[in-house]
């Protein structure tokens, strides 16, 4: 007797977000030729389980927005802004990673940050674009996650913590003059280090002047609050090279005042107690013993003499 299996319906349901695809195969017959050697039934290709990612792509290719009414769809203008936001976000994030060590994010990534900040401001503002459409509500407040705000806020915190604005001009379009001058002075010191790298004794002697100028400049910028993470990291690495790697020492000019103040503070208790002692001696009063009056008999004798 021939093996004959009647299939009424074979239904395969795949869920992709909100998209549901139904595949219905009616009245399919499986014959002995469709069986494998071990007796397992070979399903037709149309109803075989989907296991490969390439096959899944055909089922997940439906556009989710097509299932919503037109009044809920995002405007094309806002979709364009969203696409530009994603491109600039990736560019800025890649720049941060590329210049993470040594830190050079302020001097190399400010153009990417300006571009990202510009598109974010355009999206988050209530400004109406083409077609009298504002993308603030549809892209920024459409869900509780507020993904665009969260993503931008994370990178903006990095920019603020790095204090990159202190190394840029007021319009944030270029590096400030102080930053450029510091980088030039830093390159002079590093060039001197490289020239005498094999002779540390000569390095400590001949590079002392350039290294001293760099420290003085860094101190002025620190007082003027014109330091960013790039300058701080570069100065820390330079000081590590000077003291740890090359073993150079440079006595600072403020050493003498510090020693003088320390000595004064050390002798201050002695001076205090000595002055207190001298002052107390001056306060002491010697007792004055008055002459006692002579007796009445002696007075009478004196009067008799004069009489």
GROMACS .gro file of C-alpha atoms in nm:
model
  307
    1UNK     CA    1   0.000   0.000   0.000
    2UNK     CA    2   0.148   0.336  -0.101
    3UNK     CA    3   0.215   0.578   0.178
    4UNK     CA    4  -0.001   0.879   0.120
    5UNK     CA    5  -0.037   1.162   0.365
    6UNK     CA    6  -0.294   1.426   0.311
    7UNK     CA    7  -0.195   1.771   0.441
    8UNK     CA    8  -0.485   2.006   0.475
    9UNK     CA    9  -0.298   2.316   0.584
   10UNK     CA   10   0.055   2.393   0.681
   11UNK     CA   11   0.078   2.727   0.852
   12UNK     CA   12   0.404   2.895   0.933
   13UNK     CA   13   0.390   3.208   1.144
   14UNK     CA   14   0.683   3.437   1.183
   15UNK     CA   15   0.668   3.737   1.411
   16UNK     CA   16   0.885   4.036   1.328
   17UNK     CA   17   0.792   4.318   1.557
   18UNK     CA   18   0.436   4.397   1.456
   19UNK     CA   19   0.458   4.218   1.121
   20UNK     CA   20   0.301   3.871   1.094
   21UNK     CA   21   0.347   3.667   0.782
   22UNK     CA   22   0.124   3.375   0.716
   23UNK     CA   23   0.224   3.108   0.467
   24UNK     CA   24  -0.050   2.868   0.377
   25UNK     CA   25  -0.006   2.561   0.170
   26UNK     CA   26  -0.320   2.365   0.089
   27UNK     CA   27  -0.370   2.004  -0.023
   28UNK     CA   28  -0.007   1.901  -0.045
   29UNK     CA   29   0.078   1.532  -0.075
   30UNK     CA   30   0.392   1.360   0.040
   31UNK     CA   31   0.500   1.050  -0.148
   32UNK     CA   32   0.762   0.788  -0.066
   33UNK     CA   33   1.010   0.968  -0.284
   34UNK     CA   34   0.992   1.260  -0.043
   35UNK     CA   35   1.111   1.043   0.243
   36UNK     CA   36   1.472   1.023   0.351
   37UNK     CA   37   1.663   0.704   0.405
   38UNK     CA   38   1.584   0.688   0.779
   39UNK     CA   39   1.214   0.734   0.720
   40UNK     CA   40   1.191   1.104   0.800
   41UNK     CA   41   0.959   1.306   0.586
   42UNK     CA   42   1.125   1.566   0.368
   43UNK     CA   43   0.915   1.879   0.370
   44UNK     CA   44   0.876   2.078   0.051
   45UNK     CA   45   1.099   2.378   0.019
   46UNK     CA   46   0.805   2.610   0.060
   47UNK     CA   47   0.733   2.487   0.412
   48UNK     CA   48   1.085   2.403   0.537
   49UNK     CA   49   1.185   2.574   0.866
   50UNK     CA   50   1.368   2.897   0.809
   51UNK     CA   51   1.710   2.871   0.975
   52UNK     CA   52   1.941   3.089   0.771
   53UNK     CA   53   1.970   3.463   0.824
   54UNK     CA   54   1.943   3.519   0.449
   55UNK     CA   55   1.610   3.342   0.443
   56UNK     CA   56   1.487   3.538   0.743
   57UNK     CA   57   1.558   3.859   0.563
   58UNK     CA   58   1.278   3.790   0.315
   59UNK     CA   59   1.024   3.763   0.597
   60UNK     CA   60   1.148   4.065   0.795
   61UNK     CA   61   1.170   4.296   0.498
   62UNK     CA   62   0.825   4.444   0.551
   63UNK     CA   63   0.824   4.808   0.653
   64UNK     CA   64   0.681   4.861   1.000
   65UNK     CA   65   0.555   5.208   0.919
   66UNK     CA   66   0.326   5.066   0.651
   67UNK     CA   67   0.105   4.912   0.920
   68UNK     CA   68   0.029   5.248   1.085
   69UNK     CA   69  -0.210   5.516   0.968
   70UNK     CA   70  -0.067   5.801   0.771
   71UNK     CA   71  -0.125   6.052   1.050
   72UNK     CA   72   0.108   5.851   1.279
   73UNK     CA   73   0.392   5.820   1.031
   74UNK     CA   74   0.704   6.036   1.073
   75UNK     CA   75   0.733   6.310   0.818
   76UNK     CA   76   0.997   6.267   0.548
   77UNK     CA   77   1.166   6.587   0.658
   78UNK     CA   78   1.206   6.451   1.013
   79UNK     CA   79   1.329   6.116   0.881
   80UNK     CA   80   1.597   6.302   0.686
   81UNK     CA   81   1.706   6.489   0.998
   82UNK     CA   82   1.714   6.162   1.190
   83UNK     CA   83   1.940   6.005   0.928
   84UNK     CA   84   2.179   6.304   0.939
   85UNK     CA   85   2.180   6.288   1.318
   86UNK     CA   86   2.286   5.922   1.308
   87UNK     CA   87   2.569   5.990   1.063
   88UNK     CA   88   2.710   6.279   1.266
   89UNK     CA   89   2.671   6.091   1.592
   90UNK     CA   90   2.876   5.800   1.459
   91UNK     CA   91   3.142   6.036   1.322
   92UNK     CA   92   3.182   6.214   1.655
   93UNK     CA   93   3.190   5.889   1.854
   94UNK     CA   94   3.456   5.746   1.623
   95UNK     CA   95   3.666   6.059   1.671
   96UNK     CA   96   3.646   6.028   2.049
   97UNK     CA   97   3.763   5.668   2.036
   98UNK     CA   98   4.040   5.742   1.786
   99UNK     CA   99   4.195   6.018   1.999
  100UNK     CA  100   4.130   5.868   2.342
  101UNK     CA  101   4.501   5.793   2.414
  102UNK     CA  102   4.687   6.016   2.420
  103UNK     CA  103   4.394   6.251   2.474
  104UNK     CA  104   4.351   6.483   2.177
  105UNK     CA  105   3.973   6.498   2.153
  106UNK     CA  106   3.939   6.875   2.196
  107UNK     CA  107   4.180   6.969   1.918
  108UNK     CA  108   4.063   6.703   1.672
  109UNK     CA  109   3.693   6.643   1.740
  110UNK     CA  110   3.546   6.990   1.787
  111UNK     CA  111   3.425   7.008   1.425
  112UNK     CA  112   3.237   6.680   1.465
  113UNK     CA  113   3.083   6.798   1.790
  114UNK     CA  114   2.972   7.125   1.633
  115UNK     CA  115   2.802   6.936   1.351
  116UNK     CA  116   2.626   6.701   1.591
  117UNK     CA  117   2.519   6.988   1.816
  118UNK     CA  118   2.382   7.174   1.517
  119UNK     CA  119   2.156   6.890   1.398
  120UNK     CA  120   2.046   6.811   1.754
  121UNK     CA  121   1.949   7.174   1.811
  122UNK     CA  122   1.753   7.168   1.486
  123UNK     CA  123   1.562   6.857   1.593
  124UNK     CA  124   1.499   6.956   1.954
  125UNK     CA  125   1.384   7.308   1.876
  126UNK     CA  126   1.026   7.395   1.783
  127UNK     CA  127   1.148   7.551   1.462
  128UNK     CA  128   0.929   7.458   1.168
  129UNK     CA  129   1.104   7.316   0.864
  130UNK     CA  130   0.988   7.246   0.514
  131UNK     CA  131   0.618   7.174   0.489
  132UNK     CA  132   0.548   7.351   0.822
  133UNK     CA  133   0.663   7.040   1.013
  134UNK     CA  134   0.829   7.042   1.358
  135UNK     CA  135   1.024   6.728   1.446
  136UNK     CA  136   1.051   6.800   1.818
  137UNK     CA  137   0.748   6.598   1.924
  138UNK     CA  138   0.778   6.315   1.677
  139UNK     CA  139   1.149   6.249   1.735
  140UNK     CA  140   1.215   6.374   2.089
  141UNK     CA  141   0.896   6.308   2.285
  142UNK     CA  142   0.729   6.021   2.106
  143UNK     CA  143   0.831   5.765   2.372
  144UNK     CA  144   0.950   5.759   2.733
  145UNK     CA  145   1.301   5.647   2.636
  146UNK     CA  146   1.376   5.968   2.444
  147UNK     CA  147   1.665   5.794   2.274
  148UNK     CA  148   1.799   6.093   2.080
  149UNK     CA  149   1.819   6.302   2.397
  150UNK     CA  150   1.986   6.021   2.593
  151UNK     CA  151   2.247   5.956   2.325
  152UNK     CA  152   2.335   6.322   2.283
  153UNK     CA  153   2.341   6.385   2.658
  154UNK     CA  154   2.600   6.109   2.711
  155UNK     CA  155   2.842   6.255   2.457
  156UNK     CA  156   2.772   6.610   2.570
  157UNK     CA  157   2.872   6.518   2.927
  158UNK     CA  158   3.206   6.394   2.793
  159UNK     CA  159   3.260   6.722   2.610
  160UNK     CA  160   3.174   6.928   2.919
  161UNK     CA  161   3.392   6.718   3.152
  162UNK     CA  162   3.685   6.755   2.912
  163UNK     CA  163   3.640   7.137   2.926
  164UNK     CA  164   3.715   7.156   2.557
  165UNK     CA  165   3.553   7.497   2.523
  166UNK     CA  166   3.842   7.648   2.723
  167UNK     CA  167   4.083   7.549   2.446
  168UNK     CA  168   3.868   7.691   2.165
  169UNK     CA  169   3.776   8.034   2.045
  170UNK     CA  170   3.448   8.195   2.150
  171UNK     CA  171   3.269   8.074   1.837
  172UNK     CA  172   3.414   7.721   1.889
  173UNK     CA  173   3.536   7.720   1.531
  174UNK     CA  174   3.912   7.697   1.595
  175UNK     CA  175   4.175   7.644   1.863
  176UNK     CA  176   4.254   7.942   2.083
  177UNK     CA  177   4.585   8.126   2.056
  178UNK     CA  178   4.689   8.007   2.403
  179UNK     CA  179   4.631   7.646   2.303
  180UNK     CA  180   4.829   7.681   1.982
  181UNK     CA  181   5.117   7.850   2.164
  182UNK     CA  182   5.124   7.581   2.431
  183UNK     CA  183   5.135   7.306   2.170
  184UNK     CA  184   5.425   7.481   1.996
  185UNK     CA  185   5.616   7.514   2.326
  186UNK     CA  186   5.542   7.151   2.405
  187UNK     CA  187   5.680   7.040   2.069
  188UNK     CA  188   6.005   7.226   2.144
  189UNK     CA  189   6.051   7.037   2.469
  190UNK     CA  190   5.967   6.703   2.312
  191UNK     CA  191   6.208   6.769   2.025
  192UNK     CA  192   6.483   6.844   2.277
  193UNK     CA  193   6.401   6.523   2.464
  194UNK     CA  194   6.428   6.326   2.144
  195UNK     CA  195   6.762   6.484   2.054
  196UNK     CA  196   6.929   6.383   2.381
  197UNK     CA  197   6.732   6.066   2.444
  198UNK     CA  198   7.047   5.854   2.468
  199UNK     CA  199   7.229   6.089   2.702
  200UNK     CA  200   7.008   6.176   2.997
  201UNK     CA  201   7.266   6.391   3.171
  202UNK     CA  202   7.292   6.620   2.868
  203UNK     CA  203   6.916   6.612   2.831
  204UNK     CA  204   6.860   6.737   3.184
  205UNK     CA  205   7.111   7.015   3.123
  206UNK     CA  206   7.026   7.134   2.771
  207UNK     CA  207   6.648   7.085   2.784
  208UNK     CA  208   6.603   7.250   3.121
  209UNK     CA  209   6.527   7.593   2.973
  210UNK     CA  210   6.255   7.474   2.734
  211UNK     CA  211   6.100   7.253   2.999
  212UNK     CA  212   6.097   7.543   3.245
  213UNK     CA  213   5.920   7.768   2.991
  214UNK     CA  214   5.660   7.496   2.941
  215UNK     CA  215   5.592   7.473   3.314
  216UNK     CA  216   5.563   7.850   3.351
  217UNK     CA  217   5.320   7.865   3.059
  218UNK     CA  218   5.113   7.584   3.202
  219UNK     CA  219   5.091   7.763   3.536
  220UNK     CA  220   4.966   8.082   3.369
  221UNK     CA  221   4.703   7.893   3.172
  222UNK     CA  222   4.591   7.718   3.488
  223UNK     CA  223   4.536   8.053   3.660
  224UNK     CA  224   4.355   8.193   3.355
  225UNK     CA  225   4.135   7.881   3.331
  226UNK     CA  226   4.232   7.808   2.973
  227UNK     CA  227   4.316   7.442   3.022
  228UNK     CA  228   4.136   7.149   2.864
  229UNK     CA  229   4.191   6.776   2.894
  230UNK     CA  230   4.431   6.774   2.598
  231UNK     CA  231   4.673   7.017   2.764
  232UNK     CA  232   4.641   6.855   3.106
  233UNK     CA  233   4.716   6.509   2.972
  234UNK     CA  234   5.006   6.633   2.758
  235UNK     CA  235   5.164   6.814   3.054
  236UNK     CA  236   5.127   6.511   3.281
  237UNK     CA  237   5.299   6.289   3.025
  238UNK     CA  238   5.579   6.543   2.975
  239UNK     CA  239   5.642   6.567   3.348
  240UNK     CA  240   5.650   6.191   3.370
  241UNK     CA  241   5.912   6.178   3.096
  242UNK     CA  242   6.122   6.446   3.264
  243UNK     CA  243   6.123   6.308   3.618
  244UNK     CA  244   6.057   5.935   3.590
  245UNK     CA  245   6.192   5.826   3.252
  246UNK     CA  246   6.490   6.061   3.230
  247UNK     CA  247   6.549   6.113   3.603
  248UNK     CA  248   6.585   6.490   3.576
  249UNK     CA  249   6.526   6.724   3.868
  250UNK     CA  250   6.458   7.093   3.850
  251UNK     CA  251   6.446   7.292   4.174
  252UNK     CA  252   6.156   7.528   4.169
  253UNK     CA  253   6.188   7.899   4.238
  254UNK     CA  254   5.935   7.889   4.519
  255UNK     CA  255   6.157   7.657   4.726
  256UNK     CA  256   6.334   7.942   4.910
  257UNK     CA  257   6.012   8.118   5.020
  258UNK     CA  258   5.871   7.786   5.135
  259UNK     CA  259   6.179   7.714   5.346
  260UNK     CA  260   6.170   8.065   5.495
  261UNK     CA  261   5.804   8.037   5.589
  262UNK     CA  262   5.857   7.690   5.733
  263UNK     CA  263   6.147   7.810   5.945
  264UNK     CA  264   5.944   8.102   6.073
  265UNK     CA  265   5.656   7.873   6.168
  266UNK     CA  266   5.899   7.641   6.346
  267UNK     CA  267   6.043   7.918   6.565
  268UNK     CA  268   5.712   8.092   6.617
  269UNK     CA  269   5.627   7.908   6.946
  270UNK     CA  270   5.971   7.994   7.087
  271UNK     CA  271   5.929   8.358   6.994
  272UNK     CA  272   5.583   8.361   7.146
  273UNK     CA  273   5.686   8.220   7.481
  274UNK     CA  274   5.995   8.439   7.500
  275UNK     CA  275   5.798   8.755   7.432
  276UNK     CA  276   5.536   8.651   7.686
  277UNK     CA  277   5.804   8.600   7.949
  278UNK     CA  278   5.964   8.938   7.887
  279UNK     CA  279   5.631   9.111   7.889
  280UNK     CA  280   5.533   8.953   8.220
  281UNK     CA  281   5.861   9.066   8.380
  282UNK     CA  282   5.785   9.422   8.288
  283UNK     CA  283   5.446   9.398   8.450
  284UNK     CA  284   5.586   9.301   8.786
  285UNK     CA  285   5.594   9.577   9.047
  286UNK     CA  286   5.838   9.583   9.330
  287UNK     CA  287   5.688   9.643   9.669
  288UNK     CA  288   5.775   9.983   9.817
  289UNK     CA  289   5.808   9.978  10.197
  290UNK     CA  290   5.705  10.320  10.339
  291UNK     CA  291   5.904  10.472  10.628
  292UNK     CA  292   5.725  10.421  10.954
  293UNK     CA  293   5.643  10.726  11.164
  294UNK     CA  294   5.864  10.773  11.472
  295UNK     CA  295   5.726  10.726  11.817
  296UNK     CA  296   5.575  11.021  12.011
  297UNK     CA  297   5.854  11.020  12.270
  298UNK     CA  298   6.118  11.069  12.008
  299UNK     CA  299   5.919  11.354  11.860
  300UNK     CA  300   5.895  11.521  12.195
  301UNK     CA  301   6.270  11.491  12.243
  302UNK     CA  302   6.323  11.660  11.909
  303UNK     CA  303   6.091  11.942  12.003
  304UNK     CA  304   6.274  11.989  12.334
  305UNK     CA  305   6.604  12.021  12.150
  306UNK     CA  306   6.470  12.294  11.924
  307UNK     CA  307   6.303  12.470  12.214
   0.00000   0.00000   0.00000
